[in-house]
XYZ file of C-alpha atoms in Angstrom:
559
model
C 127.890 -141.384 254.238
C 127.153 -142.563 257.740
C 129.387 -142.586 260.798
C 129.953 -145.518 263.107
C 132.508 -146.069 265.859
C 135.021 -148.919 265.685
C 133.610 -150.163 268.946
C 130.099 -149.565 267.653
C 130.668 -152.003 264.809
C 131.077 -154.742 267.416
C 128.475 -153.665 269.977
C 124.763 -153.085 270.102
C 123.113 -149.752 270.727
C 121.088 -148.872 273.794
C 118.748 -146.746 271.700
C 118.161 -145.959 268.031
C 116.116 -142.972 266.834
C 114.625 -142.771 263.342
C 111.435 -141.812 261.557
C 111.847 -138.038 261.391
C 114.196 -135.337 260.132
C 117.532 -135.335 261.968
C 119.451 -132.069 261.639
C 122.952 -132.866 262.881
C 124.558 -129.392 262.757
C 127.597 -131.178 261.340
C 128.455 -129.254 258.187
C 129.983 -132.370 256.603
C 126.698 -134.283 256.892
C 123.872 -131.961 257.920
C 121.108 -134.567 257.706
C 120.721 -138.165 258.777
C 118.003 -140.813 258.862
C 118.935 -142.441 262.164
C 121.091 -142.041 265.261
C 122.269 -144.685 267.725
C 123.569 -144.176 271.259
C 125.295 -146.414 273.752
C 126.526 -145.547 277.217
C 125.383 -141.942 276.815
C 127.369 -141.282 273.631
C 126.571 -141.358 269.950
C 127.866 -144.520 268.241
C 126.292 -144.190 264.804
C 124.794 -141.504 262.562
C 123.649 -142.087 259.004
C 121.106 -143.958 256.948
C 118.604 -146.139 258.727
C 120.081 -149.240 257.135
C 123.560 -148.367 258.392
C 122.492 -147.508 261.923
C 120.162 -150.491 262.328
C 123.198 -152.784 262.077
C 123.734 -151.892 265.758
C 120.301 -153.171 266.773
C 120.430 -155.914 269.358
C 117.825 -157.849 271.310
C 117.638 -155.151 274.016
C 117.959 -152.071 271.803
C 115.149 -149.578 272.278
C 113.833 -148.393 268.904
C 112.350 -144.899 269.066
C 110.109 -143.645 266.266
C 110.328 -139.885 265.899
C 106.952 -139.959 264.098
C 107.918 -137.072 261.854
C 109.238 -134.915 264.665
C 112.648 -133.276 264.273
C 115.788 -134.192 266.206
C 118.596 -131.683 266.755
C 121.567 -131.459 269.120
C 120.610 -130.365 272.617
C 120.785 -126.599 273.006
C 123.826 -125.205 274.835
C 123.092 -122.142 276.951
C 125.691 -119.441 276.140
C 124.380 -117.052 278.794
C 121.631 -117.287 281.374
C 121.130 -117.215 285.108
C 119.761 -120.584 286.148
C 119.373 -119.825 289.856
C 117.546 -116.560 289.242
C 115.536 -118.354 286.569
C 114.384 -120.702 289.298
C 113.557 -117.717 291.481
C 111.446 -116.416 288.606
C 109.656 -119.752 288.292
C 108.812 -119.779 292.013
C 107.941 -116.083 292.522
C 104.995 -113.969 291.390
C 104.920 -113.615 287.609
C 105.294 -109.932 286.758
C 105.827 -110.455 283.017
C 103.834 -108.654 280.348
C 102.027 -110.623 277.605
C 102.736 -113.043 275.975
C 104.687 -114.502 278.911
C 102.482 -113.095 281.669
C 99.407 -110.947 282.295
C 100.784 -107.681 283.725
C 99.598 -104.621 281.834
C 99.579 -101.886 284.481
C 100.504 -101.149 288.090
C 97.112 -102.235 289.525
C 97.775 -105.628 287.885
C 101.104 -105.768 289.744
C 99.479 -105.015 293.097
C 96.651 -107.508 292.579
C 98.970 -110.274 291.377
C 101.338 -109.796 294.323
C 98.432 -109.940 296.788
C 97.142 -113.151 295.190
C 100.619 -114.718 295.199
C 101.246 -113.767 298.840
C 97.934 -115.333 299.873
C 98.588 -118.521 297.900
C 102.165 -118.772 299.253
C 101.577 -117.656 302.834
C 103.914 -120.275 304.316
C 106.776 -119.286 301.985
C 106.206 -115.589 302.712
C 106.304 -116.259 306.461
C 109.472 -118.340 306.165
C 111.327 -116.063 303.759
C 109.989 -112.808 305.194
C 109.518 -111.358 301.705
C 106.902 -111.017 298.983
C 108.787 -111.520 295.760
C 107.886 -110.863 292.133
C 109.945 -111.055 288.991
C 109.759 -109.623 285.502
C 107.894 -106.319 285.529
C 108.861 -103.998 282.704
C 108.046 -100.295 282.900
C 108.302 -100.148 279.098
C 105.236 -102.405 278.881
C 103.186 -100.890 281.694
C 100.310 -98.574 280.818
C 101.852 -95.942 283.094
C 105.321 -96.245 281.440
C 107.002 -95.908 284.831
C 108.178 -97.960 287.791
C 105.786 -98.636 290.682
C 106.358 -96.406 293.715
C 106.986 -97.607 297.249
C 103.534 -96.280 298.220
C 101.877 -98.393 295.540
C 103.749 -101.495 296.728
C 102.820 -100.631 300.318
C 99.284 -101.575 299.216
C 100.528 -105.157 299.096
C 102.078 -105.020 302.582
C 103.314 -102.351 304.959
C 105.131 -104.800 307.220
C 106.709 -107.426 304.962
C 109.308 -106.359 302.394
C 107.891 -106.374 298.867
C 110.526 -106.690 296.143
C 109.704 -106.900 292.463
C 112.680 -107.370 290.185
C 112.712 -105.635 286.823
C 112.785 -107.923 283.779
C 116.340 -106.789 283.046
C 117.517 -108.086 286.432
C 119.349 -104.785 286.963
C 116.677 -102.832 288.822
C 113.934 -103.403 291.369
C 110.937 -101.589 292.798
C 110.311 -102.064 296.507
C 108.045 -100.965 299.324
C 108.960 -99.010 302.460
C 109.631 -102.166 304.481
C 112.221 -103.296 301.924
C 113.926 -99.904 302.067
C 114.107 -100.259 305.844
C 115.556 -103.761 305.442
C 118.446 -102.473 303.333
C 118.814 -99.273 305.396
C 118.056 -96.692 302.700
C 116.599 -93.303 303.550
C 116.955 -89.682 302.447
C 120.455 -89.473 303.933
C 121.780 -92.487 301.998
C 124.146 -91.568 299.171
C 124.116 -93.372 295.834
C 126.702 -96.174 295.765
C 129.336 -96.275 293.031
C 127.738 -97.822 289.956
C 124.168 -97.498 291.205
C 121.266 -95.106 291.802
C 118.641 -94.837 294.509
C 115.869 -93.049 292.665
C 114.320 -90.156 294.604
C 110.976 -88.411 294.783
C 110.970 -85.220 292.690
C 112.319 -82.251 294.620
C 113.620 -84.315 297.529
C 116.153 -86.941 298.562
C 113.518 -89.403 299.796
C 113.785 -92.759 297.978
C 110.815 -93.405 295.696
C 111.228 -97.185 295.787
C 113.217 -97.873 292.602
C 116.802 -99.115 292.983
C 119.271 -99.401 290.112
C 122.307 -101.657 289.734
C 124.638 -101.639 292.780
C 121.930 -99.925 294.847
C 119.710 -102.962 294.222
C 122.235 -105.781 294.698
C 122.648 -105.420 298.513
C 118.886 -105.736 298.920
C 118.653 -108.962 296.935
C 121.564 -110.242 299.031
C 119.585 -109.596 302.236
C 116.487 -111.197 300.715
C 118.441 -114.318 299.793
C 119.880 -114.429 303.319
C 116.355 -114.462 304.703
C 115.315 -117.174 302.277
C 118.358 -119.222 303.274
C 120.367 -121.978 301.570
C 117.379 -124.299 301.238
C 115.524 -121.574 299.356
C 118.456 -121.059 297.014
C 118.585 -124.813 296.484
C 114.908 -124.723 295.524
C 115.622 -121.959 293.012
C 118.490 -123.936 291.476
C 116.440 -127.123 291.178
C 113.546 -125.225 289.624
C 115.884 -123.436 287.227
C 117.451 -126.660 285.986
C 113.981 -128.103 285.370
C 112.952 -124.946 283.523
C 115.963 -125.136 281.191
C 115.106 -128.735 280.209
C 111.599 -127.604 279.291
C 113.093 -125.542 276.474
C 115.537 -128.116 275.133
C 118.723 -127.043 276.919
C 121.036 -129.894 277.864
C 123.661 -127.481 279.212
C 122.576 -124.597 281.448
C 124.525 -121.634 282.744
C 124.589 -119.625 285.942
C 126.180 -116.618 284.301
C 127.228 -114.688 287.397
C 127.648 -116.290 290.792
C 129.270 -115.588 294.120
C 131.111 -118.361 295.962
C 128.146 -119.136 298.225
C 125.863 -119.661 295.213
C 128.498 -121.735 293.417
C 128.892 -123.842 296.543
C 125.160 -124.495 296.659
C 125.313 -125.634 293.037
C 128.253 -127.901 293.867
C 126.342 -129.390 296.802
C 123.278 -130.080 294.656
C 125.410 -131.592 291.909
C 127.103 -133.937 294.378
C 123.651 -134.988 295.557
C 122.703 -135.878 291.977
C 120.175 -133.060 291.666
C 120.979 -132.033 288.073
C 119.788 -133.985 285.058
C 121.649 -131.637 282.707
C 125.091 -130.045 282.783
C 125.495 -126.726 284.615
C 128.386 -124.271 284.215
C 128.951 -121.156 286.262
C 131.141 -118.045 286.035
C 131.806 -116.496 289.467
C 132.169 -112.710 289.667
C 135.807 -111.736 289.109
C 135.391 -108.660 291.335
C 134.248 -110.758 294.302
C 136.685 -113.641 294.888
C 139.448 -114.434 292.396
C 141.059 -117.071 294.594
C 137.829 -119.032 294.532
C 137.865 -118.970 290.736
C 141.497 -120.113 290.537
C 140.872 -122.926 292.997
C 137.666 -124.200 291.426
C 137.771 -123.486 287.679
C 137.963 -126.732 285.716
C 137.458 -127.928 282.123
C 135.754 -131.095 283.399
C 132.453 -131.715 285.145
C 131.948 -133.330 288.510
C 128.421 -134.677 288.799
C 127.228 -132.398 285.959
C 128.665 -129.175 287.385
C 131.790 -127.124 286.773
C 133.164 -123.649 287.351
C 134.040 -122.519 283.822
C 135.739 -119.156 284.298
C 135.123 -115.610 285.499
C 132.362 -113.044 284.977
C 132.879 -109.278 284.742
C 130.098 -106.682 284.571
C 130.861 -103.223 283.148
C 127.414 -101.643 282.852
C 123.705 -102.286 283.142
C 120.446 -102.586 281.251
C 119.750 -100.837 277.927
C 115.968 -100.937 278.270
C 116.301 -99.670 281.837
C 118.594 -96.787 280.747
C 121.491 -97.995 282.904
C 123.695 -99.240 280.039
C 126.748 -97.007 279.553
C 126.630 -95.314 276.157
C 129.031 -93.184 274.144
C 126.261 -90.647 273.515
C 123.025 -89.480 275.105
C 119.976 -91.717 275.198
C 117.521 -90.789 272.469
C 114.406 -90.076 274.580
C 114.681 -91.686 278.023
C 111.458 -92.055 279.982
C 111.950 -90.798 283.533
C 113.683 -88.093 285.507
C 116.997 -87.970 283.620
C 119.267 -84.944 283.102
C 119.929 -83.585 279.619
C 122.611 -85.563 277.845
C 122.167 -88.595 280.112
C 124.211 -91.546 278.756
C 123.980 -94.119 281.540
C 126.913 -95.028 283.753
C 129.490 -97.744 284.428
C 128.907 -100.406 287.078
C 132.664 -100.934 287.513
C 135.579 -98.521 287.596
C 137.899 -98.450 284.558
C 140.873 -99.541 286.652
C 138.862 -102.510 287.955
C 137.992 -103.584 284.427
C 141.561 -103.276 283.160
C 142.920 -105.206 286.140
C 140.285 -107.965 285.965
C 140.845 -108.682 282.282
C 144.637 -108.670 282.688
C 144.329 -111.043 285.660
C 142.193 -113.431 283.614
C 144.683 -113.523 280.739
C 147.649 -113.857 283.081
C 146.021 -116.828 284.821
C 144.578 -118.425 281.675
C 141.036 -118.034 282.990
C 138.252 -117.528 280.462
C 136.506 -114.227 281.144
C 133.005 -113.370 279.967
C 132.052 -109.694 280.182
C 128.676 -107.993 280.349
C 128.922 -104.850 278.211
C 125.731 -103.389 276.745
C 126.479 -99.783 275.809
C 129.069 -98.453 273.384
C 131.164 -96.853 276.139
C 131.223 -100.173 277.993
C 132.491 -101.901 274.849
C 135.125 -99.213 274.329
C 136.491 -99.979 277.787
C 136.323 -103.748 277.270
C 138.157 -103.476 273.948
C 140.857 -101.363 275.583
C 141.234 -103.913 278.388
C 141.449 -106.957 276.100
C 143.818 -105.180 273.715
C 146.133 -104.360 276.606
C 145.920 -107.886 278.042
C 146.630 -109.582 274.704
C 149.732 -107.452 274.219
C 151.080 -108.622 277.578
C 149.804 -112.196 277.270
C 149.533 -113.135 273.568
C 146.327 -114.865 272.630
C 146.415 -118.621 273.161
C 142.786 -119.638 272.768
C 141.470 -117.853 275.867
C 138.131 -117.267 274.056
C 137.020 -114.066 275.828
C 133.299 -113.493 275.459
C 131.263 -110.314 275.037
C 127.931 -110.746 276.783
C 125.005 -108.826 275.233
C 126.590 -106.054 273.140
C 123.181 -104.500 272.565
C 124.507 -101.158 271.307
C 127.601 -101.601 269.147
C 129.333 -99.561 266.477
C 130.745 -101.349 263.432
C 134.295 -100.396 264.376
C 133.768 -102.171 267.685
C 132.710 -105.361 265.914
C 135.933 -105.078 263.880
C 137.902 -104.752 267.114
C 136.215 -107.744 268.694
C 137.082 -109.815 265.635
C 140.719 -108.690 265.811
C 140.853 -109.535 269.516
C 139.374 -113.053 269.119
C 136.274 -112.155 271.146
C 133.185 -114.336 270.765
C 130.072 -112.128 270.851
C 127.185 -113.692 272.764
C 124.359 -111.538 271.475
C 120.772 -111.016 272.584
C 118.458 -110.933 269.530
C 115.408 -111.527 271.754
C 115.655 -107.801 272.477
C 114.257 -107.224 268.997
C 111.023 -108.886 270.119
C 110.714 -107.732 273.713
C 112.158 -104.210 273.466
C 112.710 -103.469 269.771
C 109.902 -100.901 269.687
C 111.151 -99.374 272.958
C 114.691 -99.071 271.621
C 113.464 -97.344 268.465
C 111.341 -94.877 270.408
C 113.428 -94.219 273.514
C 116.909 -95.717 273.934
C 118.891 -95.396 270.686
C 116.217 -93.990 268.389
C 114.982 -95.012 264.924
C 118.317 -94.546 263.138
C 120.334 -96.908 265.340
C 117.726 -99.385 266.603
C 117.977 -101.639 263.487
C 121.516 -102.522 264.579
C 120.846 -103.750 268.117
C 122.261 -107.263 268.581
C 124.107 -107.049 265.229
C 124.294 -110.701 264.201
C 124.514 -109.676 260.539
C 127.638 -107.614 261.161
C 129.271 -110.552 262.931
C 128.572 -112.971 260.084
C 129.693 -110.492 257.444
C 133.076 -110.585 259.172
C 133.190 -114.378 259.339
C 132.796 -114.403 263.120
C 130.989 -117.024 265.089
C 128.477 -115.704 267.594
C 126.061 -117.180 270.093
C 122.533 -116.172 271.026
C 121.151 -116.224 274.536
C 117.970 -115.647 276.498
C 119.619 -114.194 279.645
C 116.846 -115.809 281.698
C 115.256 -114.646 283.848
C 115.380 -111.454 281.776
C 113.162 -113.514 279.483
C 112.032 -117.093 279.822
C 114.729 -119.530 278.597
C 112.542 -120.006 275.528
C 114.737 -121.494 272.812
C 112.112 -121.088 270.101
C 111.771 -117.392 270.924
C 115.573 -117.064 270.663
C 115.551 -118.811 267.285
C 112.599 -116.798 266.000
C 114.098 -113.465 267.047
C 117.442 -114.264 265.430
C 115.802 -115.194 262.125
C 112.859 -112.770 261.887
C 113.817 -109.861 264.217
C 110.145 -109.013 264.655
C 109.118 -106.815 267.591
C 105.986 -107.124 269.698
C 104.257 -104.789 267.236
C 105.306 -106.944 264.271
C 107.899 -104.466 262.999
C 111.162 -105.910 261.640
C 114.032 -104.426 263.666
C 117.013 -104.522 261.314
C 116.406 -106.403 258.081
C 120.152 -106.424 257.321
C 120.944 -108.038 260.673
C 118.823 -111.122 259.971
C 120.511 -114.502 259.515
C 119.214 -117.750 258.028
C 117.799 -120.565 260.152
C 120.867 -122.812 260.005
C 123.116 -119.958 261.109
C 120.705 -119.178 263.942
C 120.749 -122.846 264.976
C 124.548 -122.894 264.967
C 124.403 -119.995 267.425
C 122.400 -122.229 269.808
C 124.300 -125.502 269.370
C 127.818 -125.885 267.985
C 128.983 -122.269 268.467
C 128.051 -122.063 272.180
C 129.760 -125.444 272.604
C 132.863 -123.757 271.160
C 132.305 -120.776 273.460
C 132.505 -122.984 276.571
C 135.347 -125.181 275.205
C 133.091 -128.237 274.808
C 132.846 -128.634 271.036
C 134.453 -132.093 271.210
C 131.495 -133.367 273.249
C 128.530 -131.171 272.366
C 126.841 -128.998 269.779
C 126.356 -131.461 266.897
C 125.150 -135.000 266.321
C 128.405 -136.789 265.532
C 129.878 -140.120 266.519
C 131.727 -139.902 269.815
C 129.835 -136.886 271.131
C 127.362 -136.985 273.993
C 123.878 -138.179 273.103
C 122.348 -134.781 273.947
C 119.279 -134.107 271.809
C 116.178 -131.979 271.552
C 113.022 -133.127 269.778
C 110.992 -130.367 268.120
C 107.479 -130.367 266.738
C 108.836 -129.789 263.240
C 112.040 -129.242 261.291
C 112.902 -125.539 261.813
C 114.941 -125.468 258.592
C 111.860 -126.284 256.530
C 108.624 -124.315 256.305
C 107.719 -120.720 257.038
C 110.349 -119.114 259.309
C 107.686 -116.707 260.566
C 106.066 -119.621 262.432
C 109.180 -120.644 264.383
C 107.900 -119.042 267.591
C 104.922 -121.422 267.515
C 107.135 -124.516 267.432
C 107.302 -126.670 270.562
C 110.061 -128.468 272.383
C 108.543 -131.934 272.767
C 111.404 -133.732 274.480
C 114.871 -133.103 275.893
C 117.371 -135.962 276.002
C 120.584 -135.871 278.031
C 123.159 -138.561 277.281
C 120.501 -140.778 275.784
C 118.016 -140.391 278.648
C 114.817 -138.364 278.388
C 114.822 -135.573 280.997
C 111.727 -133.701 279.783
C 108.670 -134.661 277.769
C 105.735 -132.481 276.844
C 102.501 -134.265 277.596
C 99.594 -134.232 275.105
C 97.928 -131.578 277.243
C 101.006 -129.388 276.897
C 101.971 -129.637 280.541
C 105.248 -130.663 282.129
């Protein structure tokens, strides 16, 4: 049966799509032959004959030509501004997303980028790269400050680790942030040292890294941050996202996003979650369930620990075989104090603010569970929808607890591709690595979950997210956790209707139903049909926001 609005029966459609598979993600009617939109909303879904009744003299008829239409993807966790920084900085990614294989590649690429972007380097007073991964480098280590001094001895050189939780820098960058042998490690961070001394070696972890990126962004200035945000929004449309997320902001970044939105800069919706440990009054003043010019502050972000692949996630046991200068029994460390976590979660519940929490290691989840349990006892659950971000290393009892506490897990199955082999060999070991990003455990308990890219940790590549959730194949081709696989429709729900639920927007987004926004993505084929092992080769051909095309892939495959 088709759907048509009461008003739609008396009006004509602006646009009608037909001629290809339409996967609605509406469980009551998963497939349709045609869709009509008017005024940015869906007015009819059903058979072609039904929908064509809304055709008028000015209706645009769009032939899908066998291509597949799905709801626009809703980003459950990413960092749009930093994703724009990634798009505009030197590409430090390993294959298949970049060409970095060893440290000489890093040095050469940075030199080439600095030469090609001389004006930007002069203005921003920094040479910036994003996405290196020591796990993929031939040397299996971070670059040293001396190696990055080969790029420049005078201008700060900062290359951000693919996790976003570490960086390697040259001597000029260390001078910029004021680090030397006398500088103590900050709470929740590490300044790595040369063996046998206190002299910084150039690698900064967690809270030791964040002040440096703050100084770099100050040098770049508001216009530079605006450029990052614009580039990030464009990048998200390239992969079919009609709602993007800036998953951790400070007030100054959120204000830049607000300014851009008011100038009409965003073609898609953008939500942000300011850091709850930075400025709670800002969150209370600005959080809103409605958009203004495609932007809204959606809640609060809390970070408990760091990066699993970078060995800064906080575990309940020692890392299996960490690569680097780590003491025996090393289990990572928290990025926030327990009392800060308990207080932040209680504050969010008391003020009816949705809180999303980065917790990667088991010890981080133990603390988060304790905090939510305590908060729900004081402020009984009334649809606050707290969110676990990442949950790379989880025990089954923790998944049970998250279910009991109404937590929505936003998981990161792309780790199975990018770091699955690394996790098996070095972080959790072969016995536990099959259970990273345990989507199978969540579904076995009847939980909804969402799947994210965490860009710029990886590109906001929706097809890579879908592929990893379904196949769980690593770079080497090994399946990381056969029992944690889910079927294609479940994986699609985790990118459409379930993230719409996560951000309280299921009435407007996440499925192709009458009355919802006309947010669509056009794919090269129907992902629910054919060999699931070829999903990663599928292409996003077009992104449509409220009936209007905001991205189209040209025949040459360029934007």
